[in-house]
XYZ file of N, CA and C in Angstrom:
795
model
N -4.745 -56.514 -192.310
C -6.099 -56.094 -191.952
C -6.929 -55.947 -193.226
N -8.133 -56.512 -193.237
C -9.022 -56.375 -194.371
C -9.981 -55.218 -194.140
N -10.020 -54.285 -195.064
C -10.901 -53.132 -194.963
C -12.108 -53.334 -195.871
N -13.255 -52.928 -195.415
C -14.453 -52.991 -196.232
C -14.422 -51.846 -197.243
N -14.610 -52.178 -198.513
C -14.584 -51.154 -199.555
C -15.819 -50.273 -199.474
N -15.611 -48.980 -199.581
C -16.713 -48.020 -199.594
C -17.095 -47.736 -201.047
N -18.267 -48.166 -201.511
C -18.638 -47.969 -202.917
C -18.743 -46.495 -203.289
N -18.458 -46.207 -204.550
C -18.559 -44.852 -205.081
C -19.490 -44.880 -206.289
N -20.434 -43.953 -206.324
C -21.378 -43.877 -207.440
C -20.913 -42.831 -208.440
N -20.823 -43.244 -209.706
C -20.456 -42.337 -210.796
C -21.616 -42.339 -211.783
N -22.404 -41.286 -211.793
C -23.616 -41.317 -212.606
C -24.512 -42.428 -212.099
N -24.889 -43.337 -213.018
C -25.700 -44.503 -212.635
C -24.833 -45.718 -212.318
N -23.524 -45.586 -212.440
C -22.621 -46.719 -212.208
C -22.144 -46.738 -210.758
N -21.983 -47.933 -210.230
C -21.495 -48.101 -208.868
C -20.196 -48.894 -208.911
N -19.160 -48.365 -208.259
C -17.854 -49.026 -208.237
C -17.516 -49.385 -206.790
N -17.139 -50.646 -206.590
C -16.720 -51.067 -205.259
C -17.780 -51.780 -204.458
N -18.825 -52.249 -205.129
C -19.917 -52.931 -204.429
C -19.854 -54.445 -204.599
N -18.695 -54.948 -204.989
C -18.530 -56.383 -205.194
C -18.544 -56.798 -206.651
N -19.131 -55.975 -207.506
C -19.148 -56.264 -208.930
C -17.893 -55.740 -209.617
N -17.856 -55.852 -210.942
C -16.698 -55.450 -211.732
C -17.155 -54.429 -212.756
N -16.625 -53.205 -212.655
C -17.069 -52.081 -213.480
C -16.020 -51.738 -214.530
N -16.426 -51.692 -215.784
C -15.499 -51.400 -216.868
C -15.799 -50.018 -217.457
N -14.782 -49.147 -217.421
C -14.838 -47.839 -218.067
C -13.938 -47.915 -219.294
N -14.483 -47.618 -220.458
C -13.730 -47.820 -221.695
C -13.963 -46.665 -222.656
N -12.964 -46.433 -223.493
C -13.071 -45.378 -224.486
C -11.694 -45.012 -224.992
N -11.616 -44.056 -225.888
C -10.329 -43.698 -226.487
C -9.422 -42.945 -225.523
N -8.125 -42.983 -225.787
C -7.186 -42.184 -225.021
C -7.580 -40.721 -225.102
N -7.890 -40.247 -226.309
C -8.290 -38.854 -226.521
C -9.596 -38.790 -227.298
N -10.448 -37.865 -226.929
C -11.629 -37.562 -227.735
C -11.126 -36.792 -228.953
N -11.258 -37.408 -230.137
C -10.706 -36.811 -231.355
C -11.762 -36.143 -232.222
N -13.024 -36.560 -232.058
C -14.093 -36.003 -232.876
C -15.391 -36.732 -232.583
N -16.504 -36.220 -233.136
C -17.810 -36.798 -232.854
C -17.927 -38.240 -233.329
N -17.544 -38.527 -234.568
C -17.703 -39.881 -235.096
C -16.886 -40.896 -234.298
N -15.640 -40.561 -234.058
C -14.764 -41.495 -233.333
C -15.297 -41.783 -231.935
N -15.704 -40.727 -231.201
C -16.131 -40.931 -229.820
C -17.500 -41.599 -229.760
N -18.390 -41.236 -230.656
C -19.722 -41.831 -230.665
C -19.658 -43.318 -231.016
N -18.889 -43.662 -232.050
C -18.741 -45.073 -232.425
C -18.215 -45.902 -231.265
N -17.188 -45.379 -230.613
C -16.569 -46.113 -229.515
C -17.527 -46.255 -228.343
N -18.206 -45.181 -228.007
C -19.127 -45.206 -226.869
C -20.246 -46.224 -227.083
N -20.808 -46.231 -228.277
C -21.897 -47.170 -228.552
C -21.407 -48.607 -228.523
N -20.186 -48.831 -229.021
C -19.677 -50.198 -229.042
C -19.384 -50.703 -227.630
N -18.681 -49.918 -226.835
C -18.305 -50.412 -225.506
C -19.540 -50.572 -224.625
N -20.528 -49.701 -224.775
C -21.765 -49.882 -224.016
C -22.438 -51.190 -224.411
N -22.477 -51.471 -225.706
C -23.111 -52.696 -226.184
C -22.413 -53.964 -225.743
N -21.172 -53.823 -225.256
C -20.414 -55.000 -224.832
C -20.034 -54.946 -223.355
N -20.832 -54.219 -222.567
C -20.728 -54.354 -221.126
C -20.095 -53.233 -220.345
N -19.590 -52.186 -220.992
C -19.001 -51.076 -220.232
C -20.095 -50.308 -219.497
N -19.772 -49.842 -218.284
C -20.727 -49.050 -217.500
C -20.368 -47.574 -217.504
N -19.223 -47.235 -218.127
C -18.804 -45.847 -218.177
C -17.841 -45.610 -219.317
N -17.686 -44.337 -219.669
C -16.804 -43.937 -220.766
C -15.575 -43.227 -220.217
N -14.461 -43.383 -220.906
C -13.264 -42.605 -220.640
C -12.857 -41.901 -221.932
N -12.138 -40.809 -221.787
C -11.651 -40.095 -222.968
C -10.930 -38.836 -222.547
N -9.765 -38.600 -223.121
C -8.978 -37.431 -222.768
C -9.482 -36.167 -223.446
N -9.626 -35.107 -222.679
C -9.966 -33.783 -223.198
C -8.729 -32.891 -223.159
N -8.086 -32.865 -222.003
C -6.797 -32.184 -221.840
C -5.749 -33.262 -221.597
N -4.673 -33.272 -222.376
C -3.673 -34.322 -222.280
C -2.329 -33.741 -221.848
N -1.779 -34.300 -220.769
C -0.409 -33.965 -220.377
C 0.521 -34.909 -221.115
N 1.376 -34.370 -221.958
C 2.255 -35.197 -222.781
C 3.709 -34.860 -222.490
N 4.555 -35.874 -222.479
C 5.977 -35.667 -222.245
C 6.595 -34.822 -223.354
N 6.194 -35.107 -224.583
C 6.693 -34.361 -225.739
C 5.766 -33.173 -226.005
N 6.262 -31.942 -225.934
C 5.392 -30.782 -226.132
C 4.815 -30.680 -227.537
N 5.380 -31.441 -228.477
C 4.876 -31.415 -229.844
C 3.802 -32.467 -230.095
N 3.497 -33.290 -229.085
C 2.465 -34.320 -229.222
C 1.071 -33.700 -229.108
N 0.076 -34.434 -229.578
C -1.314 -33.993 -229.504
C -1.706 -33.779 -228.040
N -2.205 -32.593 -227.722
C -2.507 -32.210 -226.343
C -3.990 -32.321 -225.993
N -4.775 -32.890 -226.904
C -6.216 -32.987 -226.684
C -6.960 -31.827 -227.319
N -8.275 -32.002 -227.497
C -9.091 -30.952 -228.112
C -9.417 -29.831 -227.142
N -9.230 -30.068 -225.859
C -9.562 -29.041 -224.879
C -11.052 -28.725 -224.895
N -11.380 -27.444 -224.790
C -12.774 -27.042 -224.687
C -13.599 -27.426 -225.909
N -12.952 -27.657 -227.053
C -13.682 -28.076 -228.252
C -14.360 -29.427 -228.056
N -13.877 -30.206 -227.094
C -14.432 -31.539 -226.863
C -15.677 -31.514 -225.987
N -15.947 -30.405 -225.314
C -17.052 -30.388 -224.351
C -18.389 -30.781 -224.977
N -18.750 -30.159 -226.083
C -20.047 -30.445 -226.695
C -20.097 -31.846 -227.283
N -18.959 -32.322 -227.782
C -18.901 -33.703 -228.292
C -19.237 -34.674 -227.173
N -18.588 -34.483 -226.032
C -18.806 -35.380 -224.900
C -20.248 -35.305 -224.417
N -20.796 -34.115 -224.287
C -22.171 -33.977 -223.810
C -23.155 -34.667 -224.746
N -22.937 -34.525 -226.037
C -23.827 -35.149 -227.024
C -23.763 -36.664 -226.941
N -22.551 -37.209 -226.867
C -22.391 -38.664 -226.834
C -22.906 -39.242 -225.516
N -22.673 -38.544 -224.430
C -23.225 -39.001 -223.146
C -24.745 -39.111 -223.221
N -25.376 -38.150 -223.857
C -26.833 -38.190 -224.001
C -27.272 -39.345 -224.895
N -26.462 -39.665 -225.914
C -26.784 -40.767 -226.818
C -26.778 -42.111 -226.103
N -25.758 -42.344 -225.301
C -25.564 -43.688 -224.731
C -25.971 -43.797 -223.266
N -26.121 -42.676 -222.572
C -26.558 -42.728 -221.193
C -25.550 -43.310 -220.232
N -24.252 -43.098 -220.514
C -23.208 -43.597 -219.624
C -22.443 -42.434 -219.002
N -21.945 -42.605 -217.776
C -21.110 -41.564 -217.155
C -19.751 -41.491 -217.837
N -19.065 -40.378 -217.630
C -17.819 -40.096 -218.345
C -16.752 -39.642 -217.372
N -15.535 -40.182 -217.538
C -14.391 -39.786 -216.723
C -13.308 -39.221 -217.626
N -12.706 -38.107 -217.186
C -11.626 -37.510 -217.954
C -10.672 -36.802 -217.000
N -9.450 -36.615 -217.478
C -8.404 -36.054 -216.633
C -8.529 -34.536 -216.499
N -8.360 -34.062 -215.285
C -8.228 -32.639 -215.018
C -6.747 -32.373 -214.774
N -6.187 -31.408 -215.471
C -4.743 -31.164 -215.384
C -4.396 -29.865 -214.672
N -5.415 -29.049 -214.364
C -5.172 -27.720 -213.806
C -6.387 -27.341 -212.958
N -6.181 -26.823 -211.756
C -7.332 -26.426 -210.934
C -8.284 -25.461 -211.636
N -7.783 -24.670 -212.580
C -8.630 -23.705 -213.278
C -9.633 -24.377 -214.207
N -9.452 -25.670 -214.498
C -10.374 -26.399 -215.369
C -11.580 -26.951 -214.619
N -11.498 -27.008 -213.303
C -12.476 -27.770 -212.525
C -13.901 -27.291 -212.733
N -14.147 -26.002 -212.631
C -15.526 -25.501 -212.681
C -16.183 -25.812 -214.019
N -15.457 -25.648 -215.120
C -16.036 -25.959 -216.433
C -16.209 -27.458 -216.627
N -15.218 -28.234 -216.200
C -15.291 -29.682 -216.391
C -16.393 -30.321 -215.557
N -16.769 -29.692 -214.458
C -17.855 -30.249 -213.645
C -19.147 -30.375 -214.438
N -19.293 -29.589 -215.485
C -20.482 -29.651 -216.331
C -20.353 -30.684 -217.439
N -19.198 -31.349 -217.516
C -18.936 -32.293 -218.598
C -18.687 -33.703 -218.065
N -17.874 -33.809 -217.027
C -17.474 -35.121 -216.524
C -18.370 -35.566 -215.372
N -18.419 -36.880 -215.172
C -19.102 -37.452 -214.015
C -18.094 -37.908 -212.962
N -16.839 -37.992 -213.353
C -15.764 -38.272 -212.410
C -14.475 -37.660 -212.938
N -13.766 -36.970 -212.062
C -12.469 -36.409 -212.426
C -11.390 -37.483 -212.324
N -10.472 -37.448 -213.264
C -9.278 -38.290 -213.189
C -8.072 -37.419 -212.852
N -7.329 -37.824 -211.830
C -6.039 -37.211 -211.540
C -4.985 -38.125 -212.135
N -4.240 -37.633 -213.100
C -3.265 -38.457 -213.795
C -2.028 -38.737 -212.961
N -1.236 -39.668 -213.445
C -0.031 -40.084 -212.731
C 0.883 -38.912 -212.407
N 1.040 -37.987 -213.346
C 1.949 -36.853 -213.141
C 1.450 -35.895 -212.070
N 0.153 -35.941 -211.770
C -0.433 -35.000 -210.819
C -0.786 -35.629 -209.474
N -0.435 -36.889 -209.289
C -0.793 -37.536 -208.020
C -0.214 -36.784 -206.829
N 0.958 -36.160 -207.008
C 1.600 -35.410 -205.936
C 1.249 -33.920 -205.959
N 0.303 -33.537 -206.813
C -0.099 -32.133 -206.902
C -1.156 -31.880 -205.822
N -0.696 -31.598 -204.621
C -1.604 -31.520 -203.479
C -2.547 -30.326 -203.565
N -2.140 -29.270 -204.231
C -3.044 -28.137 -204.424
C -4.247 -28.562 -205.269
N -3.993 -29.338 -206.331
C -5.078 -29.839 -207.169
C -5.970 -30.787 -206.380
N -5.366 -31.685 -205.599
C -6.146 -32.643 -204.811
C -7.062 -31.918 -203.824
N -6.545 -30.877 -203.179
C -7.361 -30.130 -202.227
C -8.535 -29.441 -202.932
N -8.285 -28.883 -204.107
C -9.369 -28.234 -204.849
C -10.442 -29.243 -205.236
N -10.031 -30.444 -205.636
C -10.994 -31.480 -205.998
C -11.780 -31.953 -204.780
N -11.212 -31.736 -203.612
C -11.931 -32.063 -202.395
C -13.163 -31.197 -202.188
N -13.229 -30.064 -202.878
C -14.390 -29.172 -202.777
C -15.413 -29.447 -203.876
N -15.103 -30.376 -204.782
C -15.996 -30.669 -205.902
C -17.111 -31.623 -205.478
N -18.195 -31.593 -206.245
C -19.294 -32.527 -206.009
C -19.126 -33.809 -206.831
N -18.085 -33.862 -207.655
C -17.856 -35.032 -208.503
C -16.885 -36.011 -207.842
N -17.073 -37.318 -208.066
C -16.082 -38.287 -207.594
C -14.728 -38.031 -208.246
N -13.681 -38.537 -207.610
C -12.312 -38.334 -208.085
C -11.599 -39.685 -208.149
N -10.987 -39.959 -209.292
C -10.171 -41.164 -209.456
C -8.704 -40.755 -209.513
N -7.896 -41.345 -208.651
C -6.487 -40.963 -208.570
C -5.611 -42.081 -209.118
N -4.930 -41.791 -210.214
C -3.976 -42.751 -210.761
C -2.688 -42.727 -209.937
N -2.123 -43.879 -209.741
C -0.875 -43.968 -208.985
C 0.257 -43.308 -209.763
N 1.033 -42.481 -209.090
C 2.194 -41.881 -209.718
C 3.170 -42.953 -210.180
N 3.840 -42.697 -211.286
C 4.686 -43.751 -211.854
C 5.911 -44.078 -211.004
N 6.179 -43.280 -209.974
C 7.252 -43.619 -209.038
C 6.758 -43.576 -207.591
N 5.448 -43.683 -207.407
C 4.855 -43.510 -206.084
C 4.799 -44.813 -205.299
N 5.070 -44.712 -204.018
C 4.816 -45.816 -203.106
C 3.308 -45.999 -202.951
N 2.892 -47.216 -202.611
C 1.473 -47.456 -202.368
C 0.966 -46.538 -201.259
N 1.764 -46.364 -200.211
C 1.368 -45.497 -199.105
C 1.117 -44.076 -199.591
N 1.989 -43.561 -200.465
C 1.823 -42.202 -200.986
C 0.546 -42.084 -201.821
N 0.237 -43.123 -202.558
C -0.961 -43.192 -203.401
C -2.215 -43.085 -202.533
N -2.250 -43.858 -201.461
C -3.394 -43.829 -200.555
C -3.489 -42.479 -199.846
N -2.347 -41.923 -199.455
C -2.355 -40.619 -198.798
C -2.846 -39.520 -199.739
N -2.562 -39.653 -201.036
C -3.074 -38.683 -202.006
C -4.600 -38.684 -201.996
N -5.180 -39.884 -201.903
C -6.640 -39.979 -201.812
C -7.145 -39.340 -200.531
N -6.402 -39.522 -199.448
C -6.795 -38.921 -198.167
C -6.856 -37.401 -198.257
N -5.989 -36.787 -199.074
C -6.020 -35.337 -199.259
C -7.399 -34.888 -199.766
N -7.936 -35.620 -200.750
C -9.235 -35.266 -201.320
C -10.332 -35.429 -200.278
N -10.276 -36.541 -199.552
C -11.302 -36.820 -198.545
C -11.281 -35.770 -197.436
N -10.096 -35.442 -196.954
C -9.999 -34.494 -195.855
C -10.401 -33.080 -196.264
N -10.377 -32.806 -197.567
C -10.838 -31.504 -198.060
C -12.349 -31.475 -198.272
N -13.016 -32.644 -198.090
C -14.476 -32.645 -198.113
C -15.152 -33.555 -199.104
N -14.391 -34.271 -199.946
C -15.000 -35.134 -200.959
C -14.645 -36.591 -200.650
N -15.614 -37.354 -200.167
C -15.363 -38.743 -199.760
C -15.437 -39.732 -200.912
N -15.809 -39.264 -202.097
C -16.011 -40.167 -203.234
C -14.733 -40.293 -204.060
N -13.855 -41.173 -203.616
C -12.537 -41.319 -204.235
C -12.294 -42.769 -204.630
N -11.713 -42.937 -205.810
C -11.330 -44.250 -206.338
C -9.846 -44.208 -206.667
N -9.143 -45.303 -206.396
C -7.740 -45.429 -206.775
C -7.633 -46.159 -208.111
N -6.583 -45.884 -208.859
C -6.348 -46.572 -210.132
C -4.879 -46.942 -210.254
N -4.602 -48.232 -210.312
C -3.247 -48.737 -210.558
C -2.999 -48.714 -212.066
N -1.909 -48.032 -212.489
C -1.629 -47.883 -213.921
C -0.188 -48.221 -214.277
N 0.479 -48.946 -213.374
C 1.860 -49.319 -213.641
C 2.835 -48.307 -213.088
N 4.007 -48.779 -212.748
C 5.055 -47.928 -212.198
C 6.320 -48.057 -213.045
N 7.234 -47.135 -212.845
C 8.494 -47.137 -213.592
C 9.521 -47.983 -212.837
N 10.061 -48.991 -213.505
C 11.105 -49.835 -212.929
C 12.258 -49.921 -213.931
N 13.254 -50.767 -213.632
C 14.363 -50.931 -214.583
C 13.943 -51.707 -215.824
N 12.779 -52.385 -215.774
C 12.315 -53.184 -216.912
C 11.776 -52.279 -218.015
N 12.213 -52.519 -219.264
C 11.750 -51.673 -220.364
C 11.081 -52.458 -221.491
N 10.741 -53.721 -221.226
C 10.035 -54.502 -222.249
C 8.609 -53.994 -222.447
N 8.041 -53.399 -221.400
C 6.706 -52.826 -221.472
C 6.773 -51.361 -221.051
N 5.722 -50.623 -221.346
C 5.720 -49.191 -221.063
C 5.930 -48.917 -219.571
N 5.239 -49.679 -218.735
C 5.392 -49.605 -217.285
C 5.391 -51.020 -216.734
N 5.620 -51.157 -215.436
C 5.500 -52.449 -214.781
C 4.195 -52.440 -213.997
N 3.226 -53.204 -214.469
C 1.918 -53.215 -213.824
C 2.024 -53.952 -212.498
N 1.585 -53.292 -211.426
C 1.820 -53.791 -210.076
C 0.581 -54.502 -209.528
N 0.493 -55.798 -209.792
C -0.601 -56.602 -209.254
C -0.576 -56.581 -207.728
N 0.639 -56.582 -207.147
C 0.761 -56.536 -205.690
C -0.004 -55.357 -205.111
N 0.058 -54.213 -205.797
C -0.560 -53.001 -205.278
C -2.069 -53.159 -205.156
N -2.679 -53.843 -206.114
C -4.126 -54.047 -206.066
C -4.494 -54.900 -204.856
N -3.826 -56.030 -204.706
C -4.130 -56.917 -203.587
C -3.853 -56.236 -202.247
N -2.742 -55.498 -202.173
C -2.375 -54.838 -200.916
C -3.379 -53.739 -200.565
N -3.704 -52.905 -201.542
C -4.615 -51.796 -201.276
C -6.008 -52.295 -200.903
N -6.460 -53.379 -201.517
C -7.766 -53.929 -201.173
C -7.812 -54.348 -199.710
N -6.679 -54.778 -199.175
C -6.632 -55.234 -197.788
C -6.331 -54.115 -196.797
N -5.830 -52.979 -197.291
C -5.329 -51.959 -196.372
C -5.963 -50.585 -196.512
N -6.972 -50.455 -197.351
C -7.730 -49.201 -197.401
C -9.138 -49.502 -197.883
N -10.010 -48.512 -197.762
C -11.420 -48.719 -198.101
C -11.797 -48.152 -199.470
N -10.820 -47.612 -200.203
C -11.120 -47.041 -201.512
C -11.298 -48.137 -202.568
N -12.300 -48.010 -203.445
C -12.382 -48.920 -204.586
C -11.142 -48.761 -205.469
N -10.810 -49.809 -206.214
C -9.598 -49.787 -207.029
C -9.899 -50.250 -208.454
N -9.566 -49.403 -209.404
C -9.622 -49.774 -210.816
C -8.216 -50.083 -211.298
N -8.141 -50.879 -212.348
C -6.863 -51.205 -212.977
C -6.837 -50.619 -214.379
N -5.701 -50.050 -214.758
C -5.511 -49.503 -216.102
C -4.429 -50.317 -216.806
N -4.814 -51.415 -217.459
C -3.830 -52.255 -218.138
C -3.313 -51.650 -219.433
N -3.981 -50.627 -219.935
C -3.521 -49.970 -221.163
C -2.206 -49.249 -220.902
N -2.188 -48.363 -219.893
C -0.949 -47.688 -219.533
C -0.003 -48.625 -218.780
N -0.574 -49.596 -218.090
C 0.263 -50.527 -217.337
C 1.183 -51.362 -218.197
N 0.760 -51.608 -219.455
C 1.569 -52.426 -220.358
C 2.078 -51.641 -221.560
N 1.229 -50.765 -222.105
C 1.604 -50.039 -223.315
C 1.578 -50.889 -224.567
N 0.999 -52.089 -224.459
C 0.958 -53.023 -225.588
C -0.438 -53.627 -225.652
N -1.158 -53.389 -226.737
C -2.551 -53.819 -226.826
C -2.723 -55.315 -226.577
N -1.793 -56.131 -227.089
C -1.929 -57.579 -226.943
C -1.764 -58.054 -225.502
N -1.217 -57.202 -224.640
C -1.041 -57.580 -223.235
C -2.193 -57.095 -222.352
N -3.062 -56.253 -222.891
C -4.123 -55.665 -222.075
C -5.076 -56.725 -221.540
N -5.478 -57.673 -222.375
C -6.434 -58.686 -221.922
C -5.863 -59.588 -220.833
N -4.688 -60.197 -221.001
C -4.190 -61.044 -219.912
C -3.963 -60.292 -218.606
N -3.514 -59.045 -218.683
C -3.303 -58.269 -217.454
C -4.648 -57.892 -216.834
N -5.657 -57.658 -217.646
C -7.000 -57.390 -217.123
C -7.523 -58.589 -216.343
N -7.303 -59.768 -216.866
C -7.752 -60.982 -216.178
C -7.033 -61.140 -214.847
N -5.748 -60.835 -214.839
C -4.971 -60.924 -213.600
C -5.465 -59.908 -212.577
N -5.788 -58.696 -213.038
C -6.282 -57.664 -212.133
C -7.607 -58.074 -211.501
N -8.473 -58.674 -212.305
C -9.752 -59.144 -211.767
C -9.523 -60.220 -210.710
N -8.598 -61.121 -210.985
C -8.300 -62.188 -210.026
C -7.693 -61.649 -208.742
N -6.958 -60.543 -208.852
C -6.312 -59.941 -207.676
C -7.286 -59.144 -206.823
N -8.490 -58.909 -207.334
C -9.500 -58.229 -206.542
C -9.873 -56.835 -206.989
N -9.372 -56.376 -208.145
C -9.730 -55.041 -208.626
C -11.239 -54.911 -208.772
N -11.733 -53.708 -208.563
C -13.170 -53.454 -208.676
C -13.591 -53.142 -210.104
N -12.625 -53.067 -211.015
C -12.964 -52.803 -212.397
C -11.758 -52.361 -213.191
N -12.026 -51.896 -214.411
C -10.966 -51.502 -215.341
C -11.210 -50.099 -215.884
N -10.112 -49.470 -216.252
C -10.116 -48.270 -217.087
C -9.276 -48.652 -218.298
N -9.906 -48.802 -219.458
C -9.203 -49.383 -220.596
C -9.437 -48.545 -221.852
N -8.396 -48.467 -222.694
C -8.473 -47.657 -223.907
C -8.933 -48.493 -225.102
N -9.910 -47.959 -225.821
C -10.503 -48.625 -226.987
C -10.659 -47.591 -228.088
N -10.343 -47.986 -229.303
C -10.414 -47.056 -230.443
C -10.912 -47.826 -231.660
N -11.767 -47.208 -232.496
C -12.261 -47.924 -233.685
C -11.169 -48.256 -234.690
N -10.111 -47.440 -234.707
C -8.997 -47.668 -235.629
C -7.701 -47.309 -234.902
N -7.191 -48.187 -234.070
C -6.028 -47.857 -233.228
C -4.829 -47.311 -233.998
N -4.604 -47.802 -235.207
C -3.448 -47.350 -235.981
C -3.549 -45.877 -236.366
N -4.763 -45.319 -236.318
C -4.977 -43.927 -236.690
C -5.151 -43.012 -235.472
N -5.053 -43.563 -234.274
C -5.289 -42.782 -233.058
C -4.267 -41.654 -232.936
N -4.715 -40.513 -232.438
C -3.825 -39.366 -232.261
C -2.952 -39.496 -231.019
N -3.303 -40.432 -230.128
C -2.478 -40.702 -228.953
C -2.705 -42.131 -228.489
N -1.621 -42.795 -228.121
C -1.641 -44.122 -227.504
C -2.339 -45.209 -228.322
N -2.266 -45.125 -229.638
C -2.896 -46.152 -230.458
C -2.302 -47.537 -230.239
N -1.016 -47.596 -229.933
C -0.326 -48.876 -229.764
C -0.824 -49.662 -228.559
N -1.476 -49.000 -227.610
C -1.975 -49.704 -226.437
C -3.501 -49.762 -226.395
N -4.145 -49.233 -227.424
C -5.604 -49.202 -227.473
C -6.152 -50.480 -228.087
N -7.201 -51.016 -227.486
C -7.849 -52.202 -228.027
C -8.706 -51.824 -229.232
N -8.706 -52.689 -230.235
C -9.666 -52.564 -231.324
C -11.023 -53.053 -230.813
N -12.061 -52.843 -231.571
C -13.381 -53.320 -231.147
C -13.390 -54.842 -230.943
N -12.867 -55.642 -231.897
C -12.853 -57.097 -231.664
C -12.041 -57.494 -230.431
N -10.944 -56.807 -230.173
C -10.138 -57.124 -228.996
C -10.899 -56.820 -227.710
N -11.643 -55.714 -227.695
C -12.432 -55.384 -226.502
C -13.508 -56.446 -226.271
N -14.170 -56.859 -227.323
C -15.214 -57.880 -227.197
C -14.632 -59.183 -226.643
N -13.467 -59.571 -227.142
C -12.811 -60.792 -226.655
C -12.433 -60.663 -225.179
N -11.891 -59.510 -224.808
C -11.512 -59.292 -223.412
C -12.715 -59.425 -222.490
N -13.832 -58.824 -222.869
C -15.017 -58.871 -222.021
C -15.550 -60.301 -221.896
N -15.466 -61.078 -222.956
C -15.903 -62.476 -222.905
C -15.037 -63.277 -221.940
N -13.719 -63.077 -222.005
C -12.815 -63.788 -221.108
C -12.975 -63.328 -219.665
N -13.180 -62.032 -219.483
C -13.379 -61.514 -218.136
C -14.621 -62.121 -217.481
N -15.667 -62.271 -218.247
C -16.893 -62.838 -217.688
C -16.647 -64.237 -217.132
N -15.817 -65.013 -217.818
C -15.513 -66.366 -217.351
C -14.685 -66.334 -216.069
N -13.712 -65.448 -216.019
C -12.886 -65.341 -214.810
C -13.719 -64.860 -213.631
N -14.533 -63.846 -213.853
C -15.373 -63.328 -212.782
C -16.340 -64.390 -212.268
N -16.914 -65.161 -213.178
C -17.831 -66.230 -212.776
C -17.125 -67.247 -211.895
N -15.889 -67.600 -212.252
C -15.128 -68.557 -211.454
C -14.841 -68.021 -210.059
N -14.774 -66.705 -209.930
C -14.505 -66.062 -208.646
C -15.771 -65.727 -207.871
N -16.909 -66.073 -208.447
C -18.180 -65.747 -207.801
C -18.536 -64.277 -207.903
N -18.029 -63.608 -208.931
C -18.290 -62.190 -209.131
C -19.071 -61.992 -210.437
N -19.383 -60.742 -210.717
C -20.196 -60.433 -211.891
C -19.815 -59.054 -212.428
N -20.178 -58.799 -213.662
C -20.057 -57.446 -214.200
C -21.124 -56.549 -213.561
N -20.734 -55.300 -213.270
C -21.742 -54.308 -212.903
C -22.476 -53.883 -214.171
N -23.734 -53.485 -214.012
C -24.521 -53.004 -215.143
C -25.163 -51.686 -214.757
N -25.515 -50.890 -215.778
C -26.224 -49.635 -215.513
C -27.670 -49.784 -215.917
């Protein structure tokens, strides 16, 4: 059964209206210069929204956990500079009220996809919610997680495929192209693809992005950093500025062949 996608508006950006929406930025907001440089570059090369971690859930407790509340003013300043909406992960229901003044869309990370208490709380928010697929979640469970938010009162939900855990260890995760095609046919939620976490390898982000576009994804959530080797988190999977520019050029050709286009703000 083919379901008609219900578009979701994030700031001035629209996701799920037939176009292709790219949200780009660093894994973590590290400081004003880093975030401002990245935001201006990705906007200049076609991104309609920014991403950046404020609170980071990390497997290793000694890893960088994000700037937390110190990042709020940085994000607000950069958003005003570039005029793009911003998405960031919420890791705790107690963060919601403060983050509503900073983000234009909440991200539910892979580890929290099954956190139904958090999903219900986000159902009371006025902000759209993007739900990343749990790394061991069935597609059905992923869609049902979105239903939790909707049934609690917030109909503005987007799904994000970010790879799942399989026996294969050549890449960080196994990016599930099947999930994009299946979900597009079996639910009405827009779907973004996260090839950064899906592969964990910067050189694989562009080819997987092209595949996601061909499979019907409504856009991308991709990590970009001015100096990936110096990134405080996930530098190995972050695109450099030249790599992002190349990816966007190739995507435009694929989208054109499919009769699609980039969304613009």
